GROMACS .gro file of C-alpha atoms in nm:
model
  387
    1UNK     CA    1  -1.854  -4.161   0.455
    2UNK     CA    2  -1.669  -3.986   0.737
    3UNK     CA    3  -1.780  -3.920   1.073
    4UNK     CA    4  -1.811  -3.538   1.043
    5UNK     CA    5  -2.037  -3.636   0.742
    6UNK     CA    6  -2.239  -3.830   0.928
    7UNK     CA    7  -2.305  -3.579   1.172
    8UNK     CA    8  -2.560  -3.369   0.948
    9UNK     CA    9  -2.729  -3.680   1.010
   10UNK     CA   10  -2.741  -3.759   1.379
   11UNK     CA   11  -2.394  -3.636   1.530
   12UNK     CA   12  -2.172  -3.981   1.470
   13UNK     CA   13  -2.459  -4.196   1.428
   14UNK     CA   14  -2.637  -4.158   1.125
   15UNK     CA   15  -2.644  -4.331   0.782
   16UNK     CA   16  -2.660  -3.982   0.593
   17UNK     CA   17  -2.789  -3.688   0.613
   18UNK     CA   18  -3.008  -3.772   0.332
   19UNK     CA   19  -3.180  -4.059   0.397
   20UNK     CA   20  -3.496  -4.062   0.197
   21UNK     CA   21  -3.820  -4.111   0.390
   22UNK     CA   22  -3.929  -4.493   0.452
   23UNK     CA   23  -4.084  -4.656   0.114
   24UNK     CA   24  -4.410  -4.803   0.233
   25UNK     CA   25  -4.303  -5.084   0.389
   26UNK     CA   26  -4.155  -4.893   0.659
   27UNK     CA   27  -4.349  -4.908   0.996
   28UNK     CA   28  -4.635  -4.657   1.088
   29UNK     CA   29  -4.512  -4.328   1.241
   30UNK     CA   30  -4.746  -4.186   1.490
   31UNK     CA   31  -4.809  -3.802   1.430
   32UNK     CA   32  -4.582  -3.599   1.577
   33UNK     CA   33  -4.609  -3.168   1.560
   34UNK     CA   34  -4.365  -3.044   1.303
   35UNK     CA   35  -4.187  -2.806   1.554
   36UNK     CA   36  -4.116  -2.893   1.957
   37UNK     CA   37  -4.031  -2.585   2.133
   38UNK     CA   38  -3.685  -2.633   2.306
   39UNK     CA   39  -3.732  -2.700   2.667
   40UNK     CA   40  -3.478  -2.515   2.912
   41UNK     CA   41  -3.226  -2.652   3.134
   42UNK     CA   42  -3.370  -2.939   3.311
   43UNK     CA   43  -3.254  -3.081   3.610
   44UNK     CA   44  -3.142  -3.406   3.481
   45UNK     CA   45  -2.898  -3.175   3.279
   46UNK     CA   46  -2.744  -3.024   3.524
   47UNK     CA   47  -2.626  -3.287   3.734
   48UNK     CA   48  -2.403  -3.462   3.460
   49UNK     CA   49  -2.085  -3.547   3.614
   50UNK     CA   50  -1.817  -3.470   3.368
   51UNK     CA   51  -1.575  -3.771   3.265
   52UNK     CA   52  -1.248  -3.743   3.388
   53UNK     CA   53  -1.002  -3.804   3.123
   54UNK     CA   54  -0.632  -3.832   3.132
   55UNK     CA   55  -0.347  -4.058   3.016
   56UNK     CA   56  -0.280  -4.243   3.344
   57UNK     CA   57  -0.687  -4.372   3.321
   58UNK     CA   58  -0.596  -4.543   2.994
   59UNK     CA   59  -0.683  -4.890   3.032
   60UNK     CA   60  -0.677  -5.016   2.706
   61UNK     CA   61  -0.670  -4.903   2.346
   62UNK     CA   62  -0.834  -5.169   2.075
   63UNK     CA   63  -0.873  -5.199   1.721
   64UNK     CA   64  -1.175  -5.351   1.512
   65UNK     CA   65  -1.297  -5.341   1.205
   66UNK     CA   66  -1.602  -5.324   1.080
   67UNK     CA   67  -1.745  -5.534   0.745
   68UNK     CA   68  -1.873  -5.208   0.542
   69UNK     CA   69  -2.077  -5.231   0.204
   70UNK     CA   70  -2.149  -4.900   0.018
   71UNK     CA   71  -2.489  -5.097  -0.057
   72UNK     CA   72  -2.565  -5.238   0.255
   73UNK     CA   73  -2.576  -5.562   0.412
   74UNK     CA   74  -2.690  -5.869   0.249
   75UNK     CA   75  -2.952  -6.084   0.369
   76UNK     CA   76  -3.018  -6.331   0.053
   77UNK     CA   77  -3.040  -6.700  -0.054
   78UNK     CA   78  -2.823  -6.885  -0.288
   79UNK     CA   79  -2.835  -7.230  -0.411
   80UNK     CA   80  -2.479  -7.401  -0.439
   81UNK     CA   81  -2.540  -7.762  -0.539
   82UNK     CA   82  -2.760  -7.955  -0.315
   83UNK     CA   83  -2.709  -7.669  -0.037
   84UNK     CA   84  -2.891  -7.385   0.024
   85UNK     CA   85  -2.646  -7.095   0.149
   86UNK     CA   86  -2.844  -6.779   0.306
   87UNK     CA   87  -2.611  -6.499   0.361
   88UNK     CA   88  -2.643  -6.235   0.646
   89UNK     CA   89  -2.340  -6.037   0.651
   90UNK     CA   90  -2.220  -5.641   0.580
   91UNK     CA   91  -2.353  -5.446   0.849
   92UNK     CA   92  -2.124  -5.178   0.914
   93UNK     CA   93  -2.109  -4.998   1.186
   94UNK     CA   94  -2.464  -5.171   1.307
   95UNK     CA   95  -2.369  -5.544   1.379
   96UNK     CA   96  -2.500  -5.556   1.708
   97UNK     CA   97  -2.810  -5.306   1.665
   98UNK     CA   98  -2.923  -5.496   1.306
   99UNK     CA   99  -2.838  -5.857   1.428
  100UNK     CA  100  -3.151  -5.941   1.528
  101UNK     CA  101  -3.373  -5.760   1.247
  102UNK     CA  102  -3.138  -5.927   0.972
  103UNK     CA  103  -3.169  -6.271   1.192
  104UNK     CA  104  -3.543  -6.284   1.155
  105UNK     CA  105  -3.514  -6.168   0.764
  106UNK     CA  106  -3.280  -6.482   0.726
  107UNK     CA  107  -3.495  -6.705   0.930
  108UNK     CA  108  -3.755  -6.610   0.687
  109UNK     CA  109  -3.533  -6.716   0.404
  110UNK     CA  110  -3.471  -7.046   0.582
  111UNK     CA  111  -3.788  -7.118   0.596
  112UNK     CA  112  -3.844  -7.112   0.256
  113UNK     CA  113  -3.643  -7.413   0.206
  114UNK     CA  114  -3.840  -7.668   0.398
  115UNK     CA  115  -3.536  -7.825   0.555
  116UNK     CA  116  -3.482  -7.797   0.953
  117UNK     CA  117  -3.169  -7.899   1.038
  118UNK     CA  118  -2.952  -7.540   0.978
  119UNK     CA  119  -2.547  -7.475   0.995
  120UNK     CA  120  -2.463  -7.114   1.139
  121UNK     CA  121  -2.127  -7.000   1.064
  122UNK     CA  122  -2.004  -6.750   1.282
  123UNK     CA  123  -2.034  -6.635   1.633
  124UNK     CA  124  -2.024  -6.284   1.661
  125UNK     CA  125  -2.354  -6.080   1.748
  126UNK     CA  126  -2.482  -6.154   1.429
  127UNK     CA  127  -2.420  -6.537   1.483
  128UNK     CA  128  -2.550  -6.580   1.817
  129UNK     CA  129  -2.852  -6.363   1.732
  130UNK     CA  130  -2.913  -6.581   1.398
  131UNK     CA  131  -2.863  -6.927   1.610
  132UNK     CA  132  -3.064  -6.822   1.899
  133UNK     CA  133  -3.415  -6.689   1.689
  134UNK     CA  134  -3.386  -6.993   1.454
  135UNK     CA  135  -3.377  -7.262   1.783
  136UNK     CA  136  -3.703  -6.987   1.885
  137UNK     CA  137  -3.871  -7.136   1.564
  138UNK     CA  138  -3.799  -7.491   1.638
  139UNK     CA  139  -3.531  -7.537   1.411
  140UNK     CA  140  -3.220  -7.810   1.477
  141UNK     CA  141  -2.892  -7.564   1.494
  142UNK     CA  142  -2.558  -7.613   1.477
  143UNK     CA  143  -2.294  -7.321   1.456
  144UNK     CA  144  -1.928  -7.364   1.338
  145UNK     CA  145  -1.735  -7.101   1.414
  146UNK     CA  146  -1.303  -6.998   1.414
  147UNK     CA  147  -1.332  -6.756   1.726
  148UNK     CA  148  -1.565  -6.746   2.022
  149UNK     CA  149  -1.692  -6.432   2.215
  150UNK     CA  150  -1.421  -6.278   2.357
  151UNK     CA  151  -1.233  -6.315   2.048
  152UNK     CA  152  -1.515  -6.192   1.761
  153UNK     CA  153  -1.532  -5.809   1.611
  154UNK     CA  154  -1.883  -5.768   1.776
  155UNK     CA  155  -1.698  -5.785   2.127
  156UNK     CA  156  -1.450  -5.495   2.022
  157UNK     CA  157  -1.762  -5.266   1.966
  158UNK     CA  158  -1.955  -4.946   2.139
  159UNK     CA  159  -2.258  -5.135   2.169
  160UNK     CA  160  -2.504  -4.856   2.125
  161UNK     CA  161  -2.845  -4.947   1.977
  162UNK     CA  162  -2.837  -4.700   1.629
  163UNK     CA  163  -2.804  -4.806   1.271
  164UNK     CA  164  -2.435  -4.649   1.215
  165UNK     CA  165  -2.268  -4.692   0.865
  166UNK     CA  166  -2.472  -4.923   0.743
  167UNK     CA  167  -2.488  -4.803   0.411
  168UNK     CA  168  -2.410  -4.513   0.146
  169UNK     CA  169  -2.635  -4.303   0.067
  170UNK     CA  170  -2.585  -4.265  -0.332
  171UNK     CA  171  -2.594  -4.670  -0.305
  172UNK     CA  172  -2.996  -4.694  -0.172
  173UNK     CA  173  -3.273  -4.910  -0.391
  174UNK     CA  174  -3.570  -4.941  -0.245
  175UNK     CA  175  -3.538  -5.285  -0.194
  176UNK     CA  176  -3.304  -5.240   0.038
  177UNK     CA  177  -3.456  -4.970   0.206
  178UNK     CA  178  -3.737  -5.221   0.312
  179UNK     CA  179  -3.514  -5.465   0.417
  180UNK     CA  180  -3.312  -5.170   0.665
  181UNK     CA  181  -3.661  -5.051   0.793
  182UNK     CA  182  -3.807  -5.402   0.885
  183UNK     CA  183  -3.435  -5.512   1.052
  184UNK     CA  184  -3.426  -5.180   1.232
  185UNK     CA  185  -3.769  -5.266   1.388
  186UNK     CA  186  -3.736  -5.590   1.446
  187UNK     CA  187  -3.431  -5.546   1.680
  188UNK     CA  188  -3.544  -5.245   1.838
  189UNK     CA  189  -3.868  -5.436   1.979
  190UNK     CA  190  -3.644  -5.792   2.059
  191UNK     CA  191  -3.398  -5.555   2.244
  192UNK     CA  192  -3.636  -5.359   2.442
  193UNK     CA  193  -3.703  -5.736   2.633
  194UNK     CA  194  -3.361  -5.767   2.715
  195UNK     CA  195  -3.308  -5.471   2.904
  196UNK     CA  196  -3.125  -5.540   3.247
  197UNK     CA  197  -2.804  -5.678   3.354
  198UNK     CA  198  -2.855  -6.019   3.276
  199UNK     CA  199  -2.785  -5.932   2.879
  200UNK     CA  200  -2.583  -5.633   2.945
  201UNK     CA  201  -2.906  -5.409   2.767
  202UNK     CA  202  -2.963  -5.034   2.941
  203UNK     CA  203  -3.128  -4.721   2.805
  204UNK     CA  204  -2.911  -4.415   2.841
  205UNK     CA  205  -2.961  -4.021   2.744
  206UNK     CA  206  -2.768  -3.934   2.442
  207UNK     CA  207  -2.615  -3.536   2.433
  208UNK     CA  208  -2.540  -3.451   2.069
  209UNK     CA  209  -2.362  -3.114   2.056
  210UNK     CA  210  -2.231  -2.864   1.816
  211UNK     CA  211  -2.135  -2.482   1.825
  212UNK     CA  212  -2.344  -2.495   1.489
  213UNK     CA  213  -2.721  -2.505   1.437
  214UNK     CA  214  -2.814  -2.864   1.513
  215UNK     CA  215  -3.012  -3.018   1.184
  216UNK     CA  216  -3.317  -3.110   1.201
  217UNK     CA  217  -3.413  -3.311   0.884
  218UNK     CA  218  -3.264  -3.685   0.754
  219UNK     CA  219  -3.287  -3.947   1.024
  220UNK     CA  220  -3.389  -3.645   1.252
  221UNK     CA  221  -3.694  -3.579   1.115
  222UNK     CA  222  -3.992  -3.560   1.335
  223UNK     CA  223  -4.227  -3.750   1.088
  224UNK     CA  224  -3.921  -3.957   1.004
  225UNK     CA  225  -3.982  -4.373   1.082
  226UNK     CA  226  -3.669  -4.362   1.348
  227UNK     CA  227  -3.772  -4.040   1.565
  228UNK     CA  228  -4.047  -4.279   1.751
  229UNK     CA  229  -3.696  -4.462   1.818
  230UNK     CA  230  -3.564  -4.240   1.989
  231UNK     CA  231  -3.819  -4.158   2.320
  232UNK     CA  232  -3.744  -3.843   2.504
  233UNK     CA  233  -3.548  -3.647   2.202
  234UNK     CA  234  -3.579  -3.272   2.296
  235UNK     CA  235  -3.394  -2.966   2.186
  236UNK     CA  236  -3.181  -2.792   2.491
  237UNK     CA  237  -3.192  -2.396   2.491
  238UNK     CA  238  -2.842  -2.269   2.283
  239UNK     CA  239  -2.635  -2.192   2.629
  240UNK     CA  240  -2.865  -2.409   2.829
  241UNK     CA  241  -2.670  -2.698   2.912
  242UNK     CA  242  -2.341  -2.791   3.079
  243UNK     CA  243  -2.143  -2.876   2.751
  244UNK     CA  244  -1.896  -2.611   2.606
  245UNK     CA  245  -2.093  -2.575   2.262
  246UNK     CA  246  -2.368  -2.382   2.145
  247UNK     CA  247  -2.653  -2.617   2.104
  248UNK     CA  248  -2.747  -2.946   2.249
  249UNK     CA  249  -3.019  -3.189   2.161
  250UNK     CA  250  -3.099  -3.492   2.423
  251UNK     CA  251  -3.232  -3.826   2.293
  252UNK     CA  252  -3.254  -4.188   2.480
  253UNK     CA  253  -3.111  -4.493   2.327
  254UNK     CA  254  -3.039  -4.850   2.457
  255UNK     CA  255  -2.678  -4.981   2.531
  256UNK     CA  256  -2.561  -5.319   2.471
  257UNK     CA  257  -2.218  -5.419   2.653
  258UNK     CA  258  -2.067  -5.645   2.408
  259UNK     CA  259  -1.887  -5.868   2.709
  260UNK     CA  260  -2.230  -5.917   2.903
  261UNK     CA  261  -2.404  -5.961   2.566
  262UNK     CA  262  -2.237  -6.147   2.407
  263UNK     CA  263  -2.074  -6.386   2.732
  264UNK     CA  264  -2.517  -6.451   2.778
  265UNK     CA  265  -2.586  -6.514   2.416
  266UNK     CA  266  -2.303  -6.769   2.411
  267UNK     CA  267  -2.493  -6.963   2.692
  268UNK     CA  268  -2.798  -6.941   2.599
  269UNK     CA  269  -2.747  -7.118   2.280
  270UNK     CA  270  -2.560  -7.330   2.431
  271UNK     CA  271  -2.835  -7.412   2.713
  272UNK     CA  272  -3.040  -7.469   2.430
  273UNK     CA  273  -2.860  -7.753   2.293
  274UNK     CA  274  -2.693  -7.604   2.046
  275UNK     CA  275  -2.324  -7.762   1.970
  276UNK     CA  276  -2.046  -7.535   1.919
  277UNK     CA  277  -1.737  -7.595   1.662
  278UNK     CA  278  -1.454  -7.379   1.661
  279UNK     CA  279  -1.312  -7.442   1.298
  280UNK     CA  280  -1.168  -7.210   1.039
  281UNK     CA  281  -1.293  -7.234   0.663
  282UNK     CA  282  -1.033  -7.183   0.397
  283UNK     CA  283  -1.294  -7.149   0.139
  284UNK     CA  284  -1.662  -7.192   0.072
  285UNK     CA  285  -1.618  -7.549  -0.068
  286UNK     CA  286  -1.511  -7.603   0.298
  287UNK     CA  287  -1.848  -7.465   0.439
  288UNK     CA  288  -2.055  -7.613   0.159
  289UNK     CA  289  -1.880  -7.996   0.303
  290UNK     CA  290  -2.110  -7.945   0.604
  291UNK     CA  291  -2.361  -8.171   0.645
  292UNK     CA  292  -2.662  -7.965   0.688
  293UNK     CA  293  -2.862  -7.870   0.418
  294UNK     CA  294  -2.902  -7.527   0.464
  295UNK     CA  295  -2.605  -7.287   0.575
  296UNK     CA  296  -2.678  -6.932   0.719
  297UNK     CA  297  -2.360  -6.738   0.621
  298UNK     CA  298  -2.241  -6.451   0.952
  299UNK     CA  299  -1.856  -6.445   0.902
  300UNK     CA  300  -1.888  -6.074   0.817
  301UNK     CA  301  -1.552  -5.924   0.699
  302UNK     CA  302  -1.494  -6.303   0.629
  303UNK     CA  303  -1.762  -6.324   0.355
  304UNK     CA  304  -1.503  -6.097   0.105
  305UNK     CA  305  -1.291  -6.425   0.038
  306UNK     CA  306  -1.529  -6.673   0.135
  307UNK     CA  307  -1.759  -6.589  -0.071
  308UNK     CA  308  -1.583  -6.349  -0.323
  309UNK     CA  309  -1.757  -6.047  -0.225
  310UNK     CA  310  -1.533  -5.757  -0.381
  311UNK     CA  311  -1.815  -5.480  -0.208
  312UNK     CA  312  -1.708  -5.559   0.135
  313UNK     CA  313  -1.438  -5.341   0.290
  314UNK     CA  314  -1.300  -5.255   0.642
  315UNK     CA  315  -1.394  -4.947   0.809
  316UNK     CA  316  -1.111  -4.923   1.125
  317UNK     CA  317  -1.221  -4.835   1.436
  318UNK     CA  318  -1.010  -4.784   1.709
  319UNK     CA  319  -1.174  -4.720   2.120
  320UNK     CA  320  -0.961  -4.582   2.397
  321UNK     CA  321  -1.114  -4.727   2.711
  322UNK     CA  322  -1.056  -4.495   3.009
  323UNK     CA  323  -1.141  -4.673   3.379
  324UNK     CA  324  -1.472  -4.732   3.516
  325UNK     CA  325  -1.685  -4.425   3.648
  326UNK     CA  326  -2.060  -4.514   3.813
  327UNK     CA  327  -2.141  -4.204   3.872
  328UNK     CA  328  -2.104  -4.123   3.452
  329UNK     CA  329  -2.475  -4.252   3.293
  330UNK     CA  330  -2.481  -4.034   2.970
  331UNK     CA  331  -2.350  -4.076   2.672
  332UNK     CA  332  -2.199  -3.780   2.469
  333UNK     CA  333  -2.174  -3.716   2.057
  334UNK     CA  334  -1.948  -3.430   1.980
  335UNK     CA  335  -1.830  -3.339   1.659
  336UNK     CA  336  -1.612  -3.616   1.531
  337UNK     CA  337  -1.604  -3.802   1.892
  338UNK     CA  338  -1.858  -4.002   2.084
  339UNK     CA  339  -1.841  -4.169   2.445
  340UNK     CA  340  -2.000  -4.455   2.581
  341UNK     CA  341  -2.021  -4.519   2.931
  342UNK     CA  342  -1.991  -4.876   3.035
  343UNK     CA  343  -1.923  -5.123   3.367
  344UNK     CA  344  -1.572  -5.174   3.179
  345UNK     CA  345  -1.485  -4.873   3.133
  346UNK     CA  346  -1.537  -4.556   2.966
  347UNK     CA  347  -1.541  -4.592   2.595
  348UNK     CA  348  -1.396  -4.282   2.438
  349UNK     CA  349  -1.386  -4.321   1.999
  350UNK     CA  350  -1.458  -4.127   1.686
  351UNK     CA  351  -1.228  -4.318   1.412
  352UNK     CA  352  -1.350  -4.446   1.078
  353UNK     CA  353  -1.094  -4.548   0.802
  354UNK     CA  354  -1.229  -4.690   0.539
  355UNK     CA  355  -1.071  -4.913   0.362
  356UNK     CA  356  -0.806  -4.994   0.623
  357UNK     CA  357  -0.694  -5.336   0.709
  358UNK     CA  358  -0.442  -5.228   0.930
  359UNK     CA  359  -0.514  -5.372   1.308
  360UNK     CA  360  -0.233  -5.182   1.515
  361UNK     CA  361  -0.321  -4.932   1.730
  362UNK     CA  362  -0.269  -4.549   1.585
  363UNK     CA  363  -0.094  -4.329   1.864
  364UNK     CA  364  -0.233  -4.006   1.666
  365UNK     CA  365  -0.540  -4.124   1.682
  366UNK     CA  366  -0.552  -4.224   2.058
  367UNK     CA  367  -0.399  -3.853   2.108
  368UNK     CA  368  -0.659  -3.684   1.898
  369UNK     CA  369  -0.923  -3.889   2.104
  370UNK     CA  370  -0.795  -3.826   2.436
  371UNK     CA  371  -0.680  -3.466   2.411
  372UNK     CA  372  -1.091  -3.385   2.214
  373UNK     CA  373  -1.199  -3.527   2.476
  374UNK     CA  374  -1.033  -3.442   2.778
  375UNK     CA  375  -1.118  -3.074   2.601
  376UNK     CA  376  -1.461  -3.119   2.670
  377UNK     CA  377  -1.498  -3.251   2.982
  378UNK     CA  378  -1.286  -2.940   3.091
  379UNK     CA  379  -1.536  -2.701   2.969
  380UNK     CA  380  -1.825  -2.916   3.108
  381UNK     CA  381  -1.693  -2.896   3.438
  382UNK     CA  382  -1.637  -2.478   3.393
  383UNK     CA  383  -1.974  -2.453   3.328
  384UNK     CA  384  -2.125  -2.653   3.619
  385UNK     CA  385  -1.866  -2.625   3.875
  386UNK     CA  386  -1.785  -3.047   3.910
  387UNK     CA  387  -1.494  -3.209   3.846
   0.00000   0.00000   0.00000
């Protein structure tokens, strides 16, 4: 799925345009009126500061990539000899938002087996985030890992809370389905208490944009299970706002900043007693040789040759980090383009190439990013006179 397909769904956020309604298991949706009448141009509009982009802010360009299933992720047990392996791998674009929803769906699993001394392999967000809830739920941990925060693919990530490419949408059962829903809530409640700058956690206003009518059904439905996710989402007047399209629609949703994050999750399980191994696993005879009982499986893209999974595939994403800007505390979705503002800079992306292993860092790309970009902010500050 490519960005500009997504964006039927929720500018370059969505999972698809259309996403069925929730099967039952889904959580309630309070009632909401079918039809919100736009509001005008508010004063928290107006005073956006536009980014300033140009080549001489680059600070860095980076390349991840991102452990993609047309079915979505897997959270599931296995028994492998005398072991008990429960995956928890595959999220897509939404390692960071599902981590926590698909670490409590593992848990689950693990508890099913009786046994309390647990391996973790892996240390990215969905490592730490496994690790951390299982020590919650007074299990004995131990993680084995071959990179630590900074070196995972969670820390080369936007870090904004939305379930992004997690899945095709030809590709749905509605087993799965139940298992999205009850992640998605799950780590939109357990992020909600770490808000602050301990963990990195903030809620921002979201601007998507678009010089074409902005939809209004698929993950944007009203009486859809994610609009109560997303508090303040109102419709801005066409010509009504300070960006150079048509129509805007504002909506909050919480940041994570994957070196905070991540650099606090690391201690905490840590604090908690939890020993760390750095150690790279050639195959899963290696990881099955541990000597816990029950291993809970988070080495993502690593799970294709680990653990033979021929469904998982790259999707390349490549961020162009401009330098810092306080004053910028909005986050924009344009067509094809998104940008994140963080204390490290200002994230600036919009690249998703499936099936590309290729880590090197496009030039095109970066150009295409920079010049959409820069295009924007230009016409922003036309319209409201800053720059």
């Amino acid at each position: 799925m490519r960005r500009r397909d997504l964006l039927g769904g929720l500018a370059a956020l969505g999972v698809g345009a259309r996403l069925r309604a929730a099967p039952n298991t889904a959580p309630p949706v309070a009632a909401k009126s079918p039809a919100a009448a736009p509001l005008p141009f508010v004063r928290r509009d107006v005073h956006l500061r536009p980014v300033t982009v140009a080549p001489e802010r680059v600070i860095r360009t980076i390349v991840g990539l991102r452990p993609f299933r047309p079915s979505g992720f897997v959270v599931r047990a296995d028994k492998a000899d005398d072991k008990t392996i429960v995956h928890n791998y595959g999220h897509g674009g939404a390692g960071i938002t599902l981590s926590w929803g698909t670490a409590h769906l593992a848990s689950l699993e693990v508890q099913k087996t009786g046994h309390r001394e647990i391996a973790v392999v892996g240390s990215g967000a969905v490592g730490l985030a496994t690790a951390r809830l299982l020590v919650e739920r007074g299990y004995k941990v131990s993680i084995y890992t071959k990179d630590l925060p900074p070196n995972t693919t969670s820390n080369i990530a936007g870090g904004q809370w939305f379930p992004f490419t997690v899945y095709d949408v030809d590709c749905l059962t509605p087993e799965f389905e139940g298992q999205f829903w009850a992640a998605t809530e799950f780590s939109y409640k357990r992020y909600q208490t770490m808000v602050g700058d301990y963990y990195g956690v903030r809620w921002l206003p979201n601007y998507q944009m678009s010089d074409n009518p902005l939809p209004t059904n698929g993950l944007l439905s009203r009486t859809g299970p994610l609009f109560r996710m997303l508090p303040e989402f109102t419709e801005l007047l066409p010509a009504k706002h300070p960006f150079p399209f048509r129509y805007a629609r504002r909506f909050d949703t919480m940041f994570i900043q994957p070196p905070i994050y991540l650099d606090a999750m690391l201690r905490e399980v840590r604090i908690s007693g939890v020993p760390v191994e750095v150690r790279a696993f050639r195959d899963a005879k290696e990881i099955l040789a541990l000597p816990e009982p029950v291993i809970v499986n988070c080495t993502g893209l690593g799970a294709k040759d680990l653990f033979g999974d021929e469904e998982l595939t790259p999707i390349k994403g490549q961020l162009t980090i401009l330098l810092p800007e306080e004053e910028v505390t909005y986050a924009t979705l344009p067509p094809e383009l998104y940008m994140f503002p963080r204390q490290d800079g200002i994230i600036l992306g919009g690249s998703h190439e499936r099936g590309v292993w290729d880590m090197s860092v496009d030039p095109d790309e970066e150009a295409r990013v920079l010049t959409g970009h820069a295009d924007i902010f230009r016409g922003m500050a036309a319209r409201t006179g800053k720059g």
